[in-house]
Amino acid sequence: MIAIGSDHGGYKLKEEIKRYLEEQNIEYKDYGTSNEERTDYPIYASKIAKAIINKECDKGILLCRSGHGMTITANKFKGIRAATISSEEEAKFAKSDDDINVITLGGDYITINQAICIIRTWLGTEFKGGRYQERLDMIEKIEKENMK
């Protein structure tokens, strides 16, 4: 199950991505926003992060104008590994090497076709494990020490 959310800047792209997910029979939950009226991205990044932490969803897709604000907010939650992605290659390595569980996309910088290619690559890439898992274990230790 994929959690998806956006602020007003990512709303149009989110709606297009939802259509793609439906066409591919990929289950998702939409955590808002529901229109292009101005709103604040931390609301939606928090909802998606909590949905993953609470195991309501396995992964998340966040959209705003740049993707950066969503990434910053989502990464404030223990266990969330979010990255702003703008290419298929970035999606591949973010998943295979860092096992990101939240992908953020900038609605002002990518087209729907690019977004679909990025999402398809991210979903289709396996995490390598091994030394990469060791690094994630190190990150988890840092989280425990610094995120009280």
XYZ file of N, CA, C and O in Angstrom:
592
model
N 0.854 -1.177 0.000
C 0.000 0.000 0.000
C 0.896 1.236 0.000
O 1.845 1.338 0.771
N 0.566 2.168 -0.868
C 1.329 3.412 -0.987
C 0.496 4.564 -0.439
O -0.678 4.717 -0.789
N 1.104 5.350 0.420
C 0.493 6.593 0.899
C 0.914 7.688 -0.075
O 2.077 7.765 -0.466
N -0.033 8.525 -0.479
C 0.301 9.626 -1.385
C -0.290 10.910 -0.822
O -1.397 10.913 -0.274
N 0.477 11.977 -0.936
C 0.007 13.266 -0.441
C 0.738 14.403 -1.111
O 1.850 14.238 -1.613
N 0.075 15.548 -1.101
C 0.674 16.743 -1.711
C 0.135 17.989 -1.048
O -0.916 17.959 -0.406
N 0.860 19.075 -1.243
C 0.300 20.380 -0.938
C -0.314 20.902 -2.238
O -0.422 20.163 -3.229
N -0.695 22.168 -2.256
C -1.324 22.752 -3.444
C -0.397 22.733 -4.658
O -0.842 22.538 -5.784
N 0.916 22.878 -4.429
C 1.877 22.919 -5.528
C 2.062 21.584 -6.234
O 2.459 21.542 -7.390
N 1.769 20.502 -5.555
C 1.914 19.181 -6.148
C 0.595 18.504 -6.472
O 0.577 17.363 -6.943
N -0.511 19.224 -6.221
C -1.831 18.611 -6.362
C -2.105 18.049 -7.759
O -2.528 16.899 -7.895
N -1.862 18.825 -8.796
C -2.158 18.357 -10.163
C -1.361 17.094 -10.503
O -1.901 16.143 -11.064
N -0.091 17.089 -10.171
C 0.747 15.930 -10.441
C 0.272 14.728 -9.622
O 0.244 13.601 -10.120
N -0.128 14.961 -8.391
C -0.634 13.869 -7.546
C -1.840 13.209 -8.197
O -1.936 11.974 -8.241
N -2.752 13.998 -8.714
C -3.959 13.446 -9.338
C -3.605 12.605 -10.565
O -4.213 11.562 -10.802
N -2.621 13.027 -11.323
C -2.167 12.246 -12.484
C -1.501 10.942 -12.035
O -1.711 9.888 -12.651
N -0.716 11.011 -10.991
C -0.059 9.812 -10.470
C -1.098 8.827 -9.945
O -0.965 7.615 -10.147
N -2.123 9.310 -9.302
C -3.194 8.431 -8.823
C -3.830 7.674 -9.985
O -4.103 6.474 -9.863
N -4.035 8.344 -11.101
C -4.591 7.672 -12.278
C -3.664 6.544 -12.738
O -4.116 5.445 -13.055
N -2.380 6.826 -12.755
C -1.398 5.803 -13.136
C -1.464 4.622 -12.172
O -1.486 3.461 -12.600
N -1.471 4.885 -10.875
C -1.521 3.813 -9.889
C -2.774 2.964 -10.063
O -2.716 1.733 -9.981
N -3.888 3.619 -10.327
C -5.138 2.886 -10.555
C -5.041 2.008 -11.799
O -5.463 0.846 -11.780
N -4.476 2.546 -12.877
C -4.314 1.776 -14.116
C -3.433 0.546 -13.900
O -3.633 -0.482 -14.541
N -2.470 0.645 -12.987
C -1.544 -0.454 -12.711
C -2.040 -1.359 -11.577
O -1.331 -2.285 -11.169
N -3.236 -1.074 -11.071
C -3.798 -1.825 -9.939
C -2.883 -1.814 -8.722
O -2.732 -2.828 -8.022
N -2.272 -0.668 -8.472
C -1.421 -0.473 -7.304
C -2.264 0.234 -6.251
O -2.781 1.326 -6.497
N -2.411 -0.389 -5.093
C -3.220 0.182 -4.028
C -2.539 1.405 -3.420
O -1.321 1.409 -3.220
N -3.346 2.411 -3.118
C -2.834 3.622 -2.480
C -3.915 4.229 -1.606
O -5.102 3.931 -1.760
N -3.472 5.083 -0.693
C -4.368 5.905 0.119
C -3.950 7.351 -0.099
O -2.767 7.685 0.009
N -4.914 8.192 -0.403
C -4.659 9.618 -0.619
C -4.860 10.352 0.696
O -5.948 10.345 1.259
N -3.807 11.002 1.177
C -3.846 11.733 2.432
C -4.004 13.242 2.224
O -3.792 14.016 3.137
N -4.400 13.652 1.021
C -4.647 15.056 0.751
C -3.448 15.724 0.093
O -2.422 15.100 -0.109
N -3.631 16.920 -0.260
C -4.747 17.814 -0.228
C -5.731 17.464 -1.337
O -5.410 16.688 -2.232
N -6.904 18.082 -1.289
C -7.947 17.719 -2.240
C -8.235 18.800 -3.277
O -9.197 18.695 -4.023
N -7.396 19.830 -3.315
C -7.580 20.890 -4.314
C -6.312 21.748 -4.387
O -5.334 21.455 -3.709
N -6.358 22.791 -5.196
C -5.187 23.655 -5.382
C -5.184 24.866 -4.454
O -4.350 25.765 -4.611
N -6.062 24.874 -3.483
C -6.087 25.974 -2.525
C -4.836 25.907 -1.648
O -4.417 24.829 -1.217
N -4.247 27.042 -1.373
C -2.996 27.117 -0.623
C -3.096 26.353 0.696
O -4.061 26.449 1.433
N -2.063 25.554 0.951
C -1.959 24.801 2.195
C -0.487 24.598 2.509
O 0.366 25.005 1.732
N -0.193 23.969 3.616
C 1.194 23.845 4.073
C 1.697 22.411 3.969
O 1.093 21.487 4.518
N 2.827 22.231 3.300
C 3.364 20.895 3.033
C 3.673 20.061 4.271
O 3.542 18.837 4.225
N 4.083 20.651 5.421
C 4.382 19.784 6.565
C 3.179 18.941 7.030
O 3.369 17.847 7.562
N 1.983 19.430 6.799
C 0.778 18.682 7.180
C 0.760 17.332 6.483
O 0.530 16.293 7.109
N 1.017 17.331 5.192
C 0.886 16.115 4.384
C 2.102 15.210 4.519
O 1.958 13.982 4.549
N 3.277 15.793 4.641
C 4.472 14.977 4.866
C 4.347 14.233 6.191
O 4.711 13.050 6.290
N 3.812 14.896 7.197
C 3.610 14.258 8.503
C 2.596 13.127 8.418
O 2.797 12.049 8.999
N 1.510 13.347 7.698
C 0.487 12.305 7.552
C 1.061 11.055 6.891
O 0.795 9.930 7.324
N 1.844 11.247 5.843
C 2.405 10.102 5.118
C 3.436 9.389 5.994
O 3.445 8.150 6.071
N 4.301 10.142 6.667
C 5.307 9.526 7.550
C 4.626 8.711 8.645
O 5.020 7.570 8.917
N 3.597 9.257 9.260
C 2.880 8.542 10.322
C 2.178 7.298 9.774
O 2.126 6.267 10.456
N 1.645 7.371 8.571
C 0.982 6.209 7.969
C 1.976 5.063 7.778
O 1.630 3.892 7.970
N 3.203 5.395 7.424
C 4.231 4.364 7.237
C 4.690 3.833 8.590
O 4.784 2.613 8.791
N 4.955 4.710 9.521
C 5.395 4.300 10.854
C 4.347 3.411 11.525
O 4.672 2.419 12.175
N 3.073 3.758 11.344
C 1.973 2.995 11.945
C 1.576 1.776 11.119
O 0.596 1.108 11.428
N 2.308 1.528 10.043
C 2.120 0.360 9.170
C 0.756 0.326 8.462
O 0.268 -0.730 8.079
N 0.166 1.515 8.275
C -1.034 1.618 7.450
C -0.651 1.493 5.973
O -1.443 1.048 5.156
N 0.571 1.928 5.655
C 1.106 1.888 4.289
C 2.561 1.456 4.352
O 3.216 1.604 5.386
N 3.052 0.929 3.233
C 4.441 0.462 3.169
C 5.405 1.534 2.701
O 6.561 1.566 3.110
N 4.927 2.373 1.785
C 5.759 3.376 1.126
C 4.955 4.654 0.978
O 3.738 4.641 1.116
N 5.663 5.730 0.612
C 4.975 6.996 0.420
C 5.480 7.769 -0.780
O 6.651 7.666 -1.153
N 4.563 8.543 -1.371
C 4.892 9.478 -2.439
C 4.387 10.839 -1.991
O 3.212 10.994 -1.662
N 5.284 11.812 -1.974
C 4.946 13.176 -1.583
C 5.263 14.133 -2.721
O 6.280 13.974 -3.397
N 4.388 15.121 -2.898
C 4.571 16.076 -3.982
C 4.330 17.501 -3.491
O 3.354 17.771 -2.796
N 5.248 18.364 -3.855
C 5.074 19.805 -3.659
C 5.757 20.479 -4.847
O 6.044 19.815 -5.835
N 6.002 21.749 -4.792
C 6.602 22.421 -5.950
C 8.022 21.910 -6.221
O 8.373 21.609 -7.344
N 8.857 21.815 -5.183
C 10.248 21.391 -5.380
C 10.520 19.971 -4.880
O 11.473 19.343 -5.322
N 9.746 19.494 -3.938
C 9.993 18.217 -3.293
C 10.835 18.352 -2.039
O 10.811 17.493 -1.165
N 11.566 19.435 -1.910
C 12.516 19.581 -0.818
C 11.858 19.737 0.550
O 12.283 19.109 1.522
N 10.845 20.563 0.638
C 10.159 20.753 1.926
C 9.552 19.463 2.433
O 9.615 19.145 3.627
N 8.972 18.700 1.530
C 8.395 17.413 1.906
C 9.483 16.468 2.409
O 9.296 15.767 3.405
N 10.627 16.449 1.743
C 11.728 15.584 2.148
C 12.226 15.955 3.538
O 12.416 15.085 4.396
N 12.434 17.225 3.757
C 12.914 17.695 5.059
C 11.955 17.263 6.160
O 12.368 16.711 7.186
N 10.670 17.486 5.961
C 9.677 17.153 6.979
C 9.597 15.650 7.216
O 9.626 15.193 8.362
N 9.487 14.874 6.154
C 9.357 13.416 6.307
C 10.557 12.828 7.042
O 10.392 11.914 7.866
N 11.734 13.349 6.788
C 12.938 12.817 7.424
C 13.062 13.182 8.901
O 14.005 12.731 9.567
N 12.132 13.926 9.429
C 12.105 14.220 10.868
C 11.509 13.068 11.669
O 11.500 13.095 12.893
N 11.002 12.044 10.993
C 10.361 10.904 11.644
C 11.294 9.696 11.634
O 11.844 9.349 10.588
N 11.443 9.052 12.791
C 12.272 7.851 12.894
C 11.779 6.798 11.912
O 10.585 6.520 11.825
N 12.720 6.216 11.186
C 12.379 5.141 10.263
C 11.995 5.584 8.878
O 11.822 4.753 7.988
N 11.880 6.874 8.673
C 11.555 7.377 7.335
C 12.856 7.729 6.632
O 13.728 8.392 7.182
N 12.956 7.243 5.404
C 14.097 7.555 4.547
C 13.519 8.146 3.268
O 13.104 7.426 2.368
N 13.467 9.467 3.234
C 12.866 10.182 2.107
C 13.945 10.858 1.272
O 14.962 11.301 1.806
N 13.692 10.922 -0.033
C 14.618 11.602 -0.938
C 13.829 12.266 -2.054
O 12.849 11.710 -2.546
N 14.275 13.457 -2.424
C 13.719 14.136 -3.585
C 14.381 13.542 -4.819
O 15.609 13.519 -4.924
N 13.568 13.059 -5.728
C 14.071 12.343 -6.902
C 13.623 13.066 -8.170
O 12.459 13.458 -8.290
N 14.556 13.208 -9.120
C 14.204 13.882 -10.370
C 14.567 13.071 -11.614
O 14.394 13.553 -12.724
N 15.066 11.838 -11.425
C 15.390 11.013 -12.585
C 15.231 9.535 -12.227
O 15.252 9.161 -11.049
N 15.130 8.716 -13.257
C 15.035 7.273 -13.042
C 16.295 6.732 -12.377
O 16.219 5.853 -11.519
N 17.452 7.237 -12.777
C 18.712 6.771 -12.199
C 18.763 7.061 -10.699
O 19.167 6.213 -9.907
N 18.339 8.260 -10.310
C 18.292 8.585 -8.883
C 17.333 7.649 -8.155
O 17.632 7.190 -7.049
N 16.193 7.362 -8.763
C 15.208 6.462 -8.146
C 15.795 5.080 -7.941
O 15.627 4.463 -6.879
N 16.502 4.594 -8.936
C 17.104 3.264 -8.870
C 18.098 3.171 -7.713
O 18.036 2.245 -6.891
N 19.028 4.123 -7.628
C 20.060 4.047 -6.602
C 19.536 4.419 -5.215
O 20.007 3.883 -4.212
N 18.551 5.299 -5.153
C 17.964 5.640 -3.860
C 17.293 4.419 -3.245
O 17.350 4.211 -2.036
N 16.688 3.600 -4.073
C 16.049 2.370 -3.585
C 17.067 1.254 -3.367
O 17.086 0.627 -2.312
N 17.915 0.996 -4.347
C 18.838 -0.149 -4.242
C 19.879 0.049 -3.145
O 20.226 -0.901 -2.451
N 20.364 1.267 -2.969
C 21.436 1.515 -2.013
C 20.945 2.024 -0.657
O 21.541 1.722 0.366
N 19.868 2.811 -0.658
C 19.415 3.464 0.578
C 18.029 3.019 1.029
O 17.543 3.473 2.059
N 17.392 2.167 0.251
C 16.070 1.622 0.588
C 15.086 2.720 1.005
O 14.376 2.587 1.997
N 15.067 3.815 0.230
C 14.149 4.896 0.600
C 12.719 4.365 0.603
O 12.325 3.581 -0.239
N 11.964 4.794 1.605
C 10.568 4.374 1.691
C 9.603 5.512 1.384
O 8.397 5.299 1.336
N 10.135 6.697 1.146
C 9.322 7.838 0.717
C 10.045 8.541 -0.419
O 11.209 8.916 -0.289
N 9.345 8.701 -1.506
C 9.883 9.423 -2.654
C 9.163 10.766 -2.717
O 7.950 10.829 -2.541
N 9.930 11.826 -2.909
C 9.308 13.139 -3.060
C 9.627 13.676 -4.454
O 10.725 13.484 -4.975
N 8.628 14.295 -5.024
C 8.733 14.795 -6.393
C 8.357 16.273 -6.433
O 7.422 16.693 -5.748
N 9.083 17.021 -7.255
C 8.823 18.450 -7.414
C 7.942 18.706 -8.621
O 8.381 18.531 -9.759
N 6.725 19.098 -8.376
C 5.753 19.342 -9.440
C 6.170 20.416 -10.429
O 5.703 20.419 -11.569
N 7.044 21.321 -10.009
C 7.498 22.380 -10.911
C 8.637 21.932 -11.820
O 9.007 22.652 -12.740
N 9.220 20.750 -11.553
C 10.430 20.363 -12.256
C 10.347 19.089 -13.082
O 11.279 18.801 -13.836
N 9.280 18.324 -12.913
C 9.158 17.095 -13.694
C 7.769 17.001 -14.318
O 6.798 17.536 -13.792
N 7.703 16.309 -15.424
C 6.434 16.080 -16.108
C 5.778 14.826 -15.541
O 6.414 14.051 -14.820
N 4.540 14.609 -15.900
C 3.859 13.398 -15.470
C 4.575 12.166 -16.013
O 4.729 11.164 -15.313
N 5.040 12.221 -17.260
C 5.755 11.072 -17.818
C 7.035 10.779 -17.048
O 7.360 9.616 -16.791
N 7.771 11.804 -16.679
C 8.978 11.611 -15.876
C 8.612 11.030 -14.514
O 9.285 10.119 -14.021
N 7.560 11.558 -13.909
C 7.130 11.078 -12.591
C 6.768 9.595 -12.650
O 7.161 8.818 -11.769
N 6.052 9.194 -13.682
C 5.655 7.790 -13.820
C 6.891 6.900 -13.995
O 7.000 5.841 -13.367
N 7.827 7.333 -14.802
C 9.063 6.549 -14.991
C 9.840 6.435 -13.684
O 10.369 5.366 -13.355
N 9.896 7.513 -12.928
C 10.586 7.505 -11.642
C 9.895 6.542 -10.682
O 10.546 5.702 -10.047
N 8.586 6.632 -10.585
C 7.832 5.770 -9.667
C 7.952 4.309 -10.077
O 8.178 3.431 -9.237
N 7.821 4.035 -11.357
C 7.944 2.655 -11.855
C 9.323 2.085 -11.512
O 9.445 0.942 -11.053
N 10.369 2.877 -11.711
C 11.729 2.427 -11.390
C 11.884 2.190 -9.895
O 12.418 1.154 -9.470
N 11.423 3.115 -9.098
C 11.514 3.004 -7.635
C 10.795 1.749 -7.139
O 11.348 0.982 -6.357
N 9.576 1.540 -7.627
C 8.807 0.374 -7.184
C 9.409 -0.937 -7.684
O 9.275 -1.971 -7.023
N 10.072 -0.901 -8.835
C 10.620 -2.114 -9.425
C 12.037 -2.447 -9.016
O 12.573 -3.477 -9.424
N 12.647 -1.610 -8.202
C 14.035 -1.824 -7.790
C 14.082 -2.482 -6.417
O 13.357 -2.080 -5.508
N 14.939 -3.477 -6.285
C 15.133 -4.177 -5.011
C 16.283 -3.545 -4.233
O 17.273 -3.109 -4.817
N 16.148 -3.546 -2.926
C 17.217 -3.106 -2.034
C 18.321 -4.158 -2.035
O 18.055 -5.355 -1.951
N 19.582 -3.722 -2.127
C 20.715 -4.637 -2.226
C 21.039 -5.360 -0.927
O 21.583 -6.463 -0.955
N 20.783 -4.737 0.210
C 21.156 -5.346 1.486
C 22.660 -5.323 1.674
O 23.347 -4.451 1.158
N 23.189 -6.299 2.423
C 24.636 -6.389 2.640
C 25.220 -5.146 3.268
O 24.737 -4.674 4.287
N 26.277 -4.630 2.650
C 26.933 -3.434 3.206
C 25.988 -2.241 3.245
O 26.141 -1.350 4.079
N 24.973 -2.228 2.369
C 24.009 -1.135 2.366
C 23.090 -1.227 3.579
O 22.705 -0.217 4.156
N 22.776 -2.447 3.991
C 22.004 -2.633 5.229
C 22.817 -2.185 6.430
O 22.280 -1.597 7.359
N 24.109 -2.455 6.409
C 24.978 -2.004 7.499
C 24.906 -0.484 7.641
O 24.892 0.038 8.753
N 24.834 0.213 6.529
C 24.738 1.677 6.567
C 23.394 2.117 7.122
O 23.321 3.078 7.899
N 22.341 1.412 6.735
C 21.021 1.743 7.286
C 20.984 1.474 8.789
O 20.348 2.225 9.537
N 21.665 0.434 9.226
C 21.763 0.157 10.664
C 22.479 1.302 11.377
O 22.095 1.683 12.494
N 23.491 1.852 10.738
C 24.200 2.999 11.313
C 23.271 4.203 11.419
O 23.274 4.916 12.428
N 22.460 4.414 10.389
C 21.499 5.528 10.404
C 20.493 5.328 11.529
O 20.155 6.276 12.255
N 20.018 4.099 11.690
C 19.061 3.807 12.767
C 19.673 4.121 14.135
O 19.010 4.678 15.013
N 20.941 3.787 14.315
C 21.626 4.095 15.573
C 21.694 5.616 15.782
O 21.453 6.112 16.877
N 21.997 6.341 14.727
C 22.051 7.809 14.808
C 20.673 8.360 15.184
O 20.557 9.267 16.019
N 19.624 7.798 14.580
C 18.250 8.227 14.919
C 17.972 8.012 16.412
O 17.432 8.897 17.074
N 18.318 6.841 16.914
C 18.069 6.531 18.340
C 18.802 7.481 19.258
O 18.290 7.865 20.303
N 20.001 7.880 18.862
C 20.807 8.774 19.683
C 20.330 10.225 19.611
O 20.482 10.971 20.577
N 19.785 10.633 18.475
C 19.521 12.048 18.255
C 18.049 12.439 18.108
O 17.741 13.626 18.131
N 17.177 11.471 17.960
C 15.746 11.779 17.788
C 14.990 11.225 18.982
O 14.504 10.112 18.951
N 14.930 11.988 20.020
C 14.290 11.526 21.265
C 12.795 11.613 21.203
O 12.165 12.403 20.691
